[in-house]
Coordinates of C-alpha atoms in Angstrom, one line a residue:
Chain A
M1 CA 26.4 -38.7 -12.9
K2 CA 24.2 -38.6 -9.8
A3 CA 25.7 -35.3 -8.8
R4 CA 25.0 -33.8 -12.2
D5 CA 21.4 -35.0 -12.0
E6 CA 21.1 -33.2 -8.8
V7 CA 22.5 -30.0 -10.1
D8 CA 20.2 -30.2 -13.2
E9 CA 17.2 -30.9 -10.9
R10 CA 18.0 -27.9 -8.8
L11 CA 18.0 -25.8 -11.9
L12 CA 14.6 -27.2 -12.9
V13 CA 13.3 -26.4 -9.4
E14 CA 14.7 -22.8 -9.5
A15 CA 13.2 -22.3 -13.0
A16 CA 9.8 -23.6 -11.8
Q17 CA 10.0 -21.3 -8.7
K18 CA 10.5 -18.3 -10.9
D19 CA 8.0 -19.4 -13.6
P20 CA 5.4 -22.0 -12.5
S21 CA 4.8 -22.9 -16.2
R22 CA 8.3 -24.5 -16.0
F23 CA 6.9 -27.0 -13.5
A24 CA 6.2 -29.2 -16.5
D25 CA 9.9 -30.2 -16.6
L26 CA 9.8 -31.3 -13.0
Y27 CA 6.6 -33.2 -13.6
E28 CA 8.2 -35.1 -16.5
H29 CA 11.2 -35.8 -14.4
N30 CA 9.3 -37.2 -11.5
F31 CA 6.0 -38.5 -12.7
D32 CA 6.9 -42.2 -13.1
R33 CA 8.4 -42.6 -9.6
I34 CA 5.6 -40.8 -7.9
Y35 CA 2.9 -42.6 -9.8
A36 CA 4.6 -46.0 -9.1
F37 CA 5.0 -45.1 -5.4
I38 CA 1.3 -44.3 -5.2
A39 CA -0.1 -47.1 -7.5
R40 CA 1.5 -49.8 -5.3
R41 CA -0.3 -48.5 -2.3
V42 CA -3.8 -47.9 -3.5
R43 CA -6.7 -50.0 -4.6
D44 CA -6.9 -49.2 -8.3
R45 CA -5.5 -47.0 -11.0
Y46 CA -8.3 -44.5 -10.7
E47 CA -7.3 -43.9 -7.1
A48 CA -3.6 -43.8 -8.2
Q49 CA -4.4 -41.2 -10.8
D50 CA -6.4 -39.2 -8.3
L51 CA -3.7 -39.1 -5.7
T52 CA -0.9 -38.5 -8.3
S53 CA -2.8 -35.6 -9.5
E54 CA -3.3 -34.3 -6.0
V55 CA 0.4 -34.7 -5.2
F56 CA 1.6 -32.7 -8.3
H57 CA -1.0 -30.0 -7.8
Q58 CA 0.0 -29.6 -4.2
A59 CA 3.7 -29.5 -5.3
L60 CA 2.9 -26.9 -7.9
A61 CA 1.0 -24.7 -5.5
N62 CA 3.8 -24.9 -2.9
I63 CA 6.8 -24.9 -5.2
K64 CA 7.9 -21.4 -4.1
R65 CA 8.1 -22.5 -0.5
Y66 CA 10.3 -25.5 -1.4
T67 CA 13.9 -25.1 -0.2
Y68 CA 16.7 -27.3 -1.3
R69 CA 18.1 -29.3 1.7
G70 CA 20.6 -31.6 0.0
V71 CA 18.1 -34.4 -0.9
P72 CA 16.5 -34.9 -4.3
F73 CA 13.4 -33.0 -5.1
S74 CA 11.6 -36.3 -5.4
A75 CA 12.0 -36.8 -1.6
W76 CA 9.7 -33.8 -1.1
L77 CA 7.3 -35.2 -3.6
F78 CA 7.4 -38.6 -1.9
R79 CA 6.6 -37.0 1.4
I80 CA 3.6 -35.2 -0.1
A81 CA 2.6 -38.5 -1.7
S82 CA 2.9 -40.4 1.6
N83 CA 0.8 -37.8 3.4
A84 CA -1.8 -37.8 0.7
I85 CA -2.1 -41.6 0.8
V86 CA -2.4 -41.7 4.6
D87 CA -4.9 -38.9 4.5
R88 CA -6.9 -40.7 1.8
S89 CA -6.9 -44.0 3.6
R90 CA -8.0 -42.3 6.9
R91 CA -10.7 -40.5 5.1
V92 CA -12.1 -43.6 3.5
N93 CA -11.5 -45.6 6.7
R94 CA -9.5 -48.3 5.1
E95 CA -6.4 -49.6 6.6
R96 CA -4.1 -49.7 3.7
D97 CA -1.7 -47.3 5.3
V98 CA -0.5 -50.4 7.1
L99 CA 1.2 -51.2 3.8
M100 CA 3.1 -48.0 4.2
Q101 CA 4.7 -49.1 7.3
Q102 CA 5.7 -52.6 6.2
D103 CA 8.9 -51.7 4.4
P104 CA 11.6 -49.3 5.6
E105 CA 11.4 -46.1 3.7
D106 CA 14.5 -46.5 1.6
I107 CA 13.2 -49.9 0.3
Q108 CA 9.9 -48.2 -0.7
L109 CA 11.7 -45.5 -2.5
Q110 CA 14.1 -47.9 -4.3
D111 CA 11.1 -49.9 -5.3
S112 CA 9.5 -46.8 -6.8
E113 CA 12.6 -46.0 -8.6
N114 CA 12.7 -49.5 -10.1
H115 CA 9.1 -49.2 -11.3
A116 CA 9.8 -45.8 -12.7
R117 CA 12.7 -47.2 -14.7
L118 CA 10.5 -50.0 -15.9
F119 CA 7.8 -47.5 -17.0
Q120 CA 10.4 -45.4 -18.9
T121 CA 11.8 -48.5 -20.5
V122 CA 8.3 -49.2 -21.9
N123 CA 8.6 -45.9 -23.7
G124 CA 11.7 -47.1 -25.4
L125 CA 10.1 -50.3 -26.9
P126 CA 9.4 -50.7 -30.6
P127 CA 6.0 -48.9 -31.2
D128 CA 3.8 -52.0 -31.6
Q129 CA 5.2 -53.7 -28.5
R130 CA 4.9 -50.5 -26.6
R131 CA 1.3 -50.1 -27.7
V132 CA 0.4 -53.7 -26.6
I133 CA 2.0 -53.2 -23.2
E134 CA 0.2 -49.9 -22.7
L135 CA -3.2 -51.3 -23.7
R136 CA -2.7 -54.5 -21.8
F137 CA -1.4 -53.2 -18.5
A138 CA -2.2 -49.5 -18.3
E139 CA -5.6 -49.7 -19.9
Q140 CA -6.1 -53.3 -18.9
K141 CA -7.7 -54.4 -22.1
S142 CA -8.2 -58.0 -23.2
I143 CA -6.2 -59.6 -26.0
R144 CA -9.3 -59.5 -28.1
E145 CA -9.9 -55.8 -27.6
I146 CA -6.3 -55.1 -28.3
A147 CA -6.4 -57.2 -31.5
E148 CA -9.4 -55.3 -32.7
E149 CA -7.9 -52.0 -31.9
M150 CA -4.6 -52.7 -33.6
N151 CA -6.2 -54.6 -36.4
R152 CA -4.1 -57.7 -35.7
T153 CA -4.9 -61.3 -34.9
E154 CA -5.0 -62.3 -31.2
G155 CA -2.1 -64.6 -31.8
A156 CA 0.0 -61.7 -33.1
I157 CA -0.9 -59.6 -30.1
K158 CA 0.1 -62.4 -27.7
Q159 CA 3.4 -62.7 -29.6
L160 CA 4.0 -58.9 -29.3
Q161 CA 3.2 -59.1 -25.6
F162 CA 5.7 -61.9 -25.2
R163 CA 8.4 -60.1 -27.1
A164 CA 7.8 -56.9 -25.3
L165 CA 8.2 -58.5 -21.9
Q166 CA 11.3 -60.3 -23.1
N167 CA 12.6 -57.0 -24.3
L168 CA 11.8 -55.2 -21.1
R169 CA 13.5 -58.0 -19.1
A170 CA 16.6 -57.6 -21.2
R171 CA 16.7 -53.8 -21.0
M172 CA 16.0 -53.8 -17.3
G173 CA 18.8 -56.3 -16.9
E174 CA 21.2 -54.1 -18.9
T175 CA 20.4 -51.0 -16.9
N176 CA 20.7 -53.0 -13.7
G177 CA 24.1 -54.3 -14.6
Chain B
M1 CA 5.4 -74.9 -31.2
A2 CA 7.2 -74.5 -27.9
K3 CA 7.2 -70.7 -28.4
R4 CA 3.5 -70.7 -29.1
N5 CA 3.0 -72.6 -25.9
L6 CA 5.0 -70.1 -24.0
N7 CA 3.0 -67.3 -25.5
Q8 CA -0.2 -69.0 -24.4
Q9 CA 1.2 -69.9 -21.0
L10 CA 2.3 -66.4 -20.4
N11 CA -1.0 -65.0 -21.4
D12 CA -2.9 -67.3 -19.2
A13 CA -0.7 -66.4 -16.2
L14 CA -1.2 -62.7 -17.1
E15 CA -4.9 -63.0 -17.1
E16 CA -4.7 -64.3 -13.6
I17 CA -2.4 -61.5 -12.5
L18 CA -4.5 -58.9 -14.1
A19 CA -7.7 -60.3 -12.6
N20 CA -6.4 -60.6 -9.1
P21 CA -3.5 -58.3 -8.1
N22 CA -2.5 -60.6 -5.3
A23 CA -2.2 -63.6 -7.4
F24 CA 1.1 -64.9 -8.6
P25 CA 0.9 -68.1 -10.6
S26 CA 3.5 -70.5 -9.2
S27 CA 3.3 -73.3 -11.6
V28 CA 4.9 -71.7 -14.6
D29 CA 8.0 -72.2 -16.7
T30 CA 11.1 -70.7 -15.1
E31 CA 11.6 -68.8 -18.4
L32 CA 8.2 -67.2 -17.7
S33 CA 8.5 -66.4 -14.1
S34 CA 10.9 -63.6 -14.6
L35 CA 8.6 -62.2 -17.3
L36 CA 5.7 -62.4 -15.0
S37 CA 7.5 -60.6 -12.3
I38 CA 7.9 -57.7 -14.8
A39 CA 4.3 -58.1 -15.8
A40 CA 3.3 -57.8 -12.2
D41 CA 5.1 -54.5 -11.9
L42 CA 3.5 -53.4 -15.2
R43 CA 0.1 -53.6 -13.6
H44 CA 0.9 -50.2 -12.2
L45 CA 1.9 -48.7 -15.6
P46 CA 0.2 -45.3 -15.9
T47 CA -1.7 -44.6 -19.1
Q48 CA -0.3 -42.0 -21.5
E49 CA -3.6 -40.3 -21.6
F50 CA -3.5 -39.7 -17.8
R51 CA 0.1 -38.6 -17.9
E52 CA -0.7 -36.0 -20.6
R53 CA -4.0 -34.9 -19.1
L54 CA -2.4 -34.3 -15.7
K55 CA 0.4 -32.3 -17.4
A56 CA -2.1 -30.2 -19.2
N57 CA -4.0 -29.6 -16.0
L58 CA -0.9 -28.6 -14.2
L59 CA 0.1 -26.2 -16.9
R60 CA -3.3 -24.6 -16.8
A61 CA -3.1 -24.3 -13.0
A62 CA 0.4 -22.8 -13.3
K63 CA -0.8 -20.3 -15.9
S64 CA -3.8 -19.3 -13.8
S65 CA -1.5 -18.9 -10.7
I66 CA 0.7 -16.7 -12.7
Q67 CA -2.2 -14.6 -13.9
K68 CA -3.6 -14.4 -10.4
G69 CA -0.2 -13.3 -9.3
E70 CA -0.1 -10.7 -12.0
E71 CA -3.6 -9.6 -11.2
I72 CA -2.7 -9.1 -7.6
M73 CA 0.4 -7.1 -8.7
T74 CA -1.6 -5.0 -11.1
T75 CA -4.2 -4.3 -8.6
A76 CA -1.6 -3.2 -6.2
V77 CA 0.0 -0.9 -8.7
Q78 CA -3.1 0.3 -10.5
Q79 CA -5.3 0.9 -7.4
K80 CA -7.3 3.9 -8.2
V81 CA -5.4 6.9 -7.1
I82 CA -6.6 10.4 -7.4
V83 CA -4.4 13.4 -6.9
Q84 CA -6.4 16.5 -6.0
P85 CA -4.9 19.9 -5.4
Y86 CA -5.6 21.4 -2.0
L87 CA -4.9 25.1 -2.0
S88 CA -4.1 27.2 1.0
V89 CA -5.1 30.8 0.4
K90 CA -5.1 34.0 2.4
N91 CA -8.9 34.9 2.4
A92 CA -10.5 31.8 1.0
A93 CA -13.9 33.5 0.5
A94 CA -12.3 36.0 -1.8
A95 CA -10.4 33.2 -3.6
I96 CA -13.6 31.3 -4.1
D97 CA -15.2 34.3 -5.6
F98 CA -12.2 34.8 -7.8
Y99 CA -12.1 31.2 -9.1
K100 CA -15.8 31.5 -9.8
N101 CA -15.4 34.6 -11.9
A102 CA -12.0 33.8 -13.4
F103 CA -12.3 30.1 -14.1
G104 CA -16.1 29.6 -14.1
A105 CA -15.7 27.4 -11.0
E106 CA -18.7 26.0 -9.3
E107 CA -18.7 25.8 -5.5
I108 CA -19.8 22.3 -4.4
F109 CA -18.9 22.4 -0.7
R110 CA -18.0 25.0 2.0
L111 CA -17.3 24.6 5.7
D112 CA -17.5 28.0 7.4
E113 CA -16.0 28.6 10.8
P114 CA -17.3 31.0 13.5
D115 CA -14.3 33.2 13.1
G116 CA -15.1 33.7 9.4
R117 CA -12.5 31.5 8.0
I118 CA -13.3 28.7 5.6
G119 CA -12.1 25.4 7.0
H120 CA -12.6 23.6 3.8
A121 CA -14.2 24.2 0.4
Q122 CA -14.5 22.2 -2.8
L123 CA -14.8 23.7 -6.3
R124 CA -15.4 22.2 -9.6
I125 CA -13.7 23.6 -12.6
G126 CA -15.0 21.8 -15.7
D127 CA -14.3 18.1 -14.9
A128 CA -11.7 18.9 -12.4
E129 CA -12.1 19.4 -8.7
I130 CA -9.9 21.4 -6.3
M131 CA -10.1 21.8 -2.5
L132 CA -9.1 24.9 -0.7
A133 CA -9.1 26.4 2.8
D134 CA -8.0 29.6 4.6
E135 CA -4.6 29.8 6.1
Y136 CA -4.2 28.2 9.5
P137 CA -0.7 29.5 10.5
E138 CA -1.3 27.9 13.9
Y139 CA -1.1 24.6 12.2
G140 CA 1.6 25.6 9.8
I141 CA -0.9 25.8 6.9
V142 CA -0.1 28.9 4.9
G143 CA -0.5 30.0 1.3
P144 CA 1.9 31.4 -1.4
Q145 CA 1.4 35.0 -0.3
T146 CA 2.7 34.2 3.2
L147 CA 5.4 31.9 1.9
G148 CA 6.5 34.4 -0.7
G149 CA 5.9 32.0 -3.6
S150 CA 4.6 28.6 -4.5
G151 CA 6.6 25.6 -5.7
V152 CA 3.6 24.0 -7.4
T153 CA 1.9 24.8 -10.7
L154 CA -1.6 23.6 -11.3
H155 CA -2.2 22.5 -14.9
L156 CA -5.6 23.0 -16.4
E157 CA -6.5 21.3 -19.6
V158 CA -9.2 23.3 -21.3
E159 CA -11.0 23.5 -24.6
N160 CA -10.0 27.0 -25.4
A161 CA -6.9 28.3 -23.7
D162 CA -7.2 31.8 -25.1
A163 CA -10.7 32.4 -23.9
F164 CA -9.9 30.8 -20.5
V165 CA -6.9 33.0 -19.9
N166 CA -8.6 36.1 -21.2
R167 CA -11.4 35.6 -18.8
A168 CA -9.0 34.9 -15.9
A169 CA -7.0 38.0 -16.7
A170 CA -10.1 40.1 -16.8
A171 CA -11.0 38.8 -13.4
G172 CA -7.6 39.8 -12.0
A173 CA -5.2 37.0 -12.8
K174 CA -1.7 38.0 -13.9
I175 CA -0.5 36.6 -17.3
V176 CA 2.9 35.2 -16.7
R177 CA 3.4 33.7 -20.1
P178 CA 0.9 34.5 -22.9
V179 CA -1.0 31.7 -24.6
K180 CA 0.8 30.4 -27.7
D181 CA 1.3 27.2 -29.6
E182 CA 4.0 25.1 -27.9
F183 CA 6.2 22.5 -29.4
Y184 CA 4.7 19.7 -27.2
G185 CA 1.4 19.9 -29.1
E186 CA -0.5 22.2 -26.9
R187 CA -1.6 25.8 -27.0
S188 CA -0.7 27.0 -23.6
G189 CA -0.2 29.9 -21.3
R190 CA 0.7 30.6 -17.7
I191 CA -1.1 32.7 -15.2
Q192 CA -0.8 33.6 -11.5
D193 CA -4.0 34.1 -9.5
P194 CA -4.2 37.0 -7.0
F195 CA -3.6 34.6 -4.2
G196 CA -0.2 33.5 -5.5
H197 CA -1.1 30.2 -7.1
N198 CA 0.3 29.4 -10.5
W199 CA -1.7 27.8 -13.3
T200 CA -0.9 26.6 -16.7
V201 CA -3.8 26.7 -19.0
S202 CA -3.4 24.3 -21.9
Q203 CA -5.4 23.2 -24.9
P204 CA -4.2 20.1 -26.9
I205 CA -3.8 20.9 -30.6
E206 CA -1.7 18.1 -31.9
Q207 CA -1.3 14.4 -31.2
L208 CA 2.5 13.8 -30.9
S209 CA 4.7 10.8 -30.2
E210 CA 7.2 11.1 -27.4
E211 CA 10.0 10.9 -29.9
E212 CA 8.5 13.8 -31.9
V213 CA 8.2 16.0 -28.9
Q214 CA 11.9 15.2 -28.0
R215 CA 13.0 15.9 -31.5
R216 CA 11.2 19.3 -31.6
Y217 CA 12.6 20.1 -28.2
D218 CA 16.2 19.3 -29.3
E219 CA 15.6 21.4 -32.4
M220 CA 14.3 24.3 -30.4
L221 CA 17.1 24.3 -27.9
K222 CA 19.6 24.3 -30.8
E223 CA 18.0 27.4 -32.2
S224 CA 17.5 29.3 -29.0
P225 CA 19.2 27.9 -25.9
H226 CA 17.8 28.6 -22.5
P227 CA 18.2 32.2 -21.5
P228 CA 21.1 32.8 -19.0
K229 CA 20.0 32.1 -15.5
K230 CA 18.5 35.1 -13.8
V231 CA 21.1 37.0 -11.8
N232 CA 20.6 38.5 -8.5
P233 CA 20.7 42.3 -9.1
I234 CA 22.6 42.8 -5.9
R235 CA 26.1 41.4 -6.2
K236 CA 27.1 38.8 -3.8
G237 CA 28.7 40.4 -0.8
F238 CA 27.0 43.8 -1.3
H239 CA 23.9 45.4 0.0
T240 CA 21.6 47.9 -1.6
V241 CA 23.8 50.9 -0.8
T242 CA 27.6 50.7 -1.1
P243 CA 29.7 53.7 -0.2
Y244 CA 32.0 54.8 -3.1
L245 CA 34.8 57.1 -2.1
I246 CA 36.4 58.9 -5.0
V247 CA 39.7 60.6 -4.3
D248 CA 42.7 61.7 -6.4
R249 CA 45.1 59.2 -4.7
A250 CA 43.0 56.0 -4.5
E251 CA 46.0 53.9 -3.8
D252 CA 46.8 55.9 -0.6
L253 CA 43.2 55.7 0.6
I254 CA 43.2 52.0 0.1
D255 CA 46.4 51.8 2.2
F256 CA 44.8 54.0 4.8
V257 CA 41.6 51.9 5.2
K258 CA 43.7 48.8 5.5
A259 CA 45.8 50.3 8.2
A260 CA 43.1 52.2 9.9
F261 CA 40.1 49.8 9.7
N262 CA 41.6 46.4 8.9
A263 CA 40.0 46.6 5.4
V264 CA 40.6 43.6 3.2
E265 CA 41.1 44.3 -0.5
I266 CA 38.7 42.2 -2.5
F267 CA 39.1 43.5 -6.0
R268 CA 41.2 46.1 -7.8
S269 CA 41.4 47.1 -11.4
S270 CA 43.5 49.7 -13.2
G271 CA 42.2 51.3 -16.4
S272 CA 44.4 52.1 -19.3
A273 CA 44.3 55.8 -18.4
G274 CA 45.5 55.0 -14.9
G275 CA 42.2 55.1 -13.1
I276 CA 41.7 52.7 -10.2
H277 CA 38.6 50.9 -9.0
C278 CA 38.9 49.0 -5.8
E279 CA 36.6 47.1 -3.5
V280 CA 37.4 46.5 0.1
E281 CA 35.7 44.7 2.9
I282 CA 35.6 46.2 6.3
G283 CA 34.0 43.8 8.7
T284 CA 30.7 42.8 7.2
S285 CA 30.5 45.7 4.7
R286 CA 32.0 46.6 1.4
V287 CA 33.3 49.9 0.3
M288 CA 34.3 51.0 -3.2
I289 CA 37.3 53.3 -3.6
G290 CA 38.2 54.9 -7.0
G291 CA 40.2 57.7 -8.7
S292 CA 43.9 58.4 -9.5
A293 CA 46.5 61.1 -9.5
T294 CA 47.0 60.7 -13.3
M295 CA 43.3 61.1 -13.9
P296 CA 42.3 64.0 -11.7
V297 CA 38.8 63.6 -10.3
E298 CA 36.6 65.9 -8.4
T299 CA 37.0 64.7 -4.8
T300 CA 33.7 64.2 -3.0
H301 CA 33.8 64.0 0.7
S302 CA 31.7 61.3 2.3
T303 CA 30.8 60.1 5.7
M304 CA 31.0 56.5 6.8
Y305 CA 29.5 55.0 9.8
L306 CA 31.1 51.8 10.9
Y307 CA 29.8 49.4 13.5
V308 CA 32.7 47.5 15.1
E309 CA 33.3 45.4 18.2
D310 CA 35.8 47.7 20.0
V311 CA 35.4 51.4 19.2
D312 CA 38.4 52.5 21.4
A313 CA 40.9 50.1 19.8
L314 CA 39.9 50.9 16.3
Y315 CA 39.8 54.6 16.9
S316 CA 43.4 54.5 18.2
Q317 CA 44.4 52.3 15.2
A318 CA 42.9 54.8 12.7
V319 CA 44.5 57.8 14.3
K320 CA 47.9 56.0 14.3
A321 CA 47.3 55.2 10.6
G322 CA 47.0 58.9 9.7
G323 CA 43.5 59.8 10.6
T324 CA 42.6 63.0 12.2
S325 CA 40.6 62.7 15.4
M326 CA 37.5 64.7 15.3
Q327 CA 35.9 63.1 18.4
E328 CA 37.2 60.6 20.9
P329 CA 35.1 57.5 21.7
T330 CA 32.0 58.7 23.6
D331 CA 28.8 57.0 24.9
Q332 CA 25.8 58.5 23.1
P333 CA 22.3 58.8 24.4
Y334 CA 21.0 56.8 21.4
G335 CA 22.8 53.6 22.6
D336 CA 26.0 53.8 20.5
R337 CA 29.5 54.5 21.7
N338 CA 31.3 56.2 18.9
A339 CA 34.3 58.2 17.7
H340 CA 34.9 60.3 14.7
I341 CA 37.9 60.7 12.5
K342 CA 38.7 62.2 9.1
D343 CA 41.0 60.4 6.7
P344 CA 43.7 62.3 4.9
F345 CA 41.3 62.9 2.0
G346 CA 38.7 64.7 4.0
N347 CA 36.2 61.8 4.4
S348 CA 34.6 61.4 7.7
W349 CA 34.5 58.0 9.5
Y350 CA 32.4 57.4 12.5
I351 CA 33.5 54.3 14.4
A352 CA 30.7 52.9 16.6
S353 CA 29.6 50.1 18.7
H354 CA 26.0 49.5 19.6
V355 CA 26.0 49.1 23.4
E356 CA 22.5 49.5 24.5
D357 CA 19.0 49.1 23.0
V358 CA 17.2 52.4 23.7
E359 CA 13.5 53.1 23.1
P360 CA 13.3 55.6 20.2

């Protein structure tokens, strides 16, 4: 399965190298892991968005120079991301790049993969649960705000939130096992 | 009720986590702790809005990079290129005068040299511009007159081909192909100027698709195929003058020239009345032999002058073959060593070698 993923990924890379508009497929394929990798290492989601955007734009601009060396395409993206984070932290004179050196690289990457899988699992939730998770975590809205937006009671939103997390735990457990 | 409590507990803990990323409530139900661990990870959940916006931005960037790439390619291909004829002519000054008279050209630049040659000139003919200069054989720059022809035809598009060609012809141009309506939608003729340059003069009369032009061309070729290729009027292997010996026993003369002069028979045909025509090659020259006993002809005596490598050897050979010696090989004051024999039919053959270049 892994080998087939790699072959497919190579095809995606070759397609994007020939026609940059095909980069969208590579983006979809890698967005979650790169975003997760970055988000864990920066102050807030605005910075995470900024850097994620920077990483993918850099990747797009340099896609023709990318050569396959037997490691997944994401390794290249992770390297761009690491550099971008380090650059950023140096620029703003913060020392969060210490974070980068705390875990060995493979653990960092595994961690990002797990997050990415979690994010993708969110997409598979029933629509109401998914909406609550997105509003609550991605958009960081309060229960009251969400209740208003979804035209439900706060209790109903709390319940959806609870069920959604249970669901995610169950689904993550399935895929882990 | 227990569930409600769990809902509330979970939410309280979530509020803490969301407010302070480093917080991780410890005093919670074990059932909740695994949910909270997932919730902690969900703090990094990207918004759909951002995911879509970034994708749209990337697509836009990709598109613009493609367009930029295309622009670069198109600029490379479509860089402005102008082809301008540069004519070499013998006597550029006269040519300029001719082009003024014949084509209504306007002189816009002229670079004179002390020796009278024109090093460079530019003329405007309507909207077109040509350059020309005198011949500079020392630099290998020569015109059609010196070259004996030109491989290039200059194509002029004009408003009135007839008037243009008539004027050019009146000024001294040679009409090579008169002006007429052509299948490709132009009224066109071909002229050669007195300096050897070829011009087609064309006037568009129809707007035609490529397919229509091809269709008409196919049609035309069906009706009248190309004329046979022009043949060289001098047959291959022959020169302008070829000796033709007519005797009453051609076969015997053929045998004699083979034996006497190593002639090689190239061609022989016998007519129904018994007449013979034969062509033989002697060294680098051809000789025709004709006539026959059955078809009596008036024998004409001719004289041949052969240049060969070894006069003495061929002289002996010819005599041995039946020739009558009229003069043994002798050095002549005009630089040839020659001998003279007569064949059995009365023709004279001088056999010679050029041995010395002598001032005339």
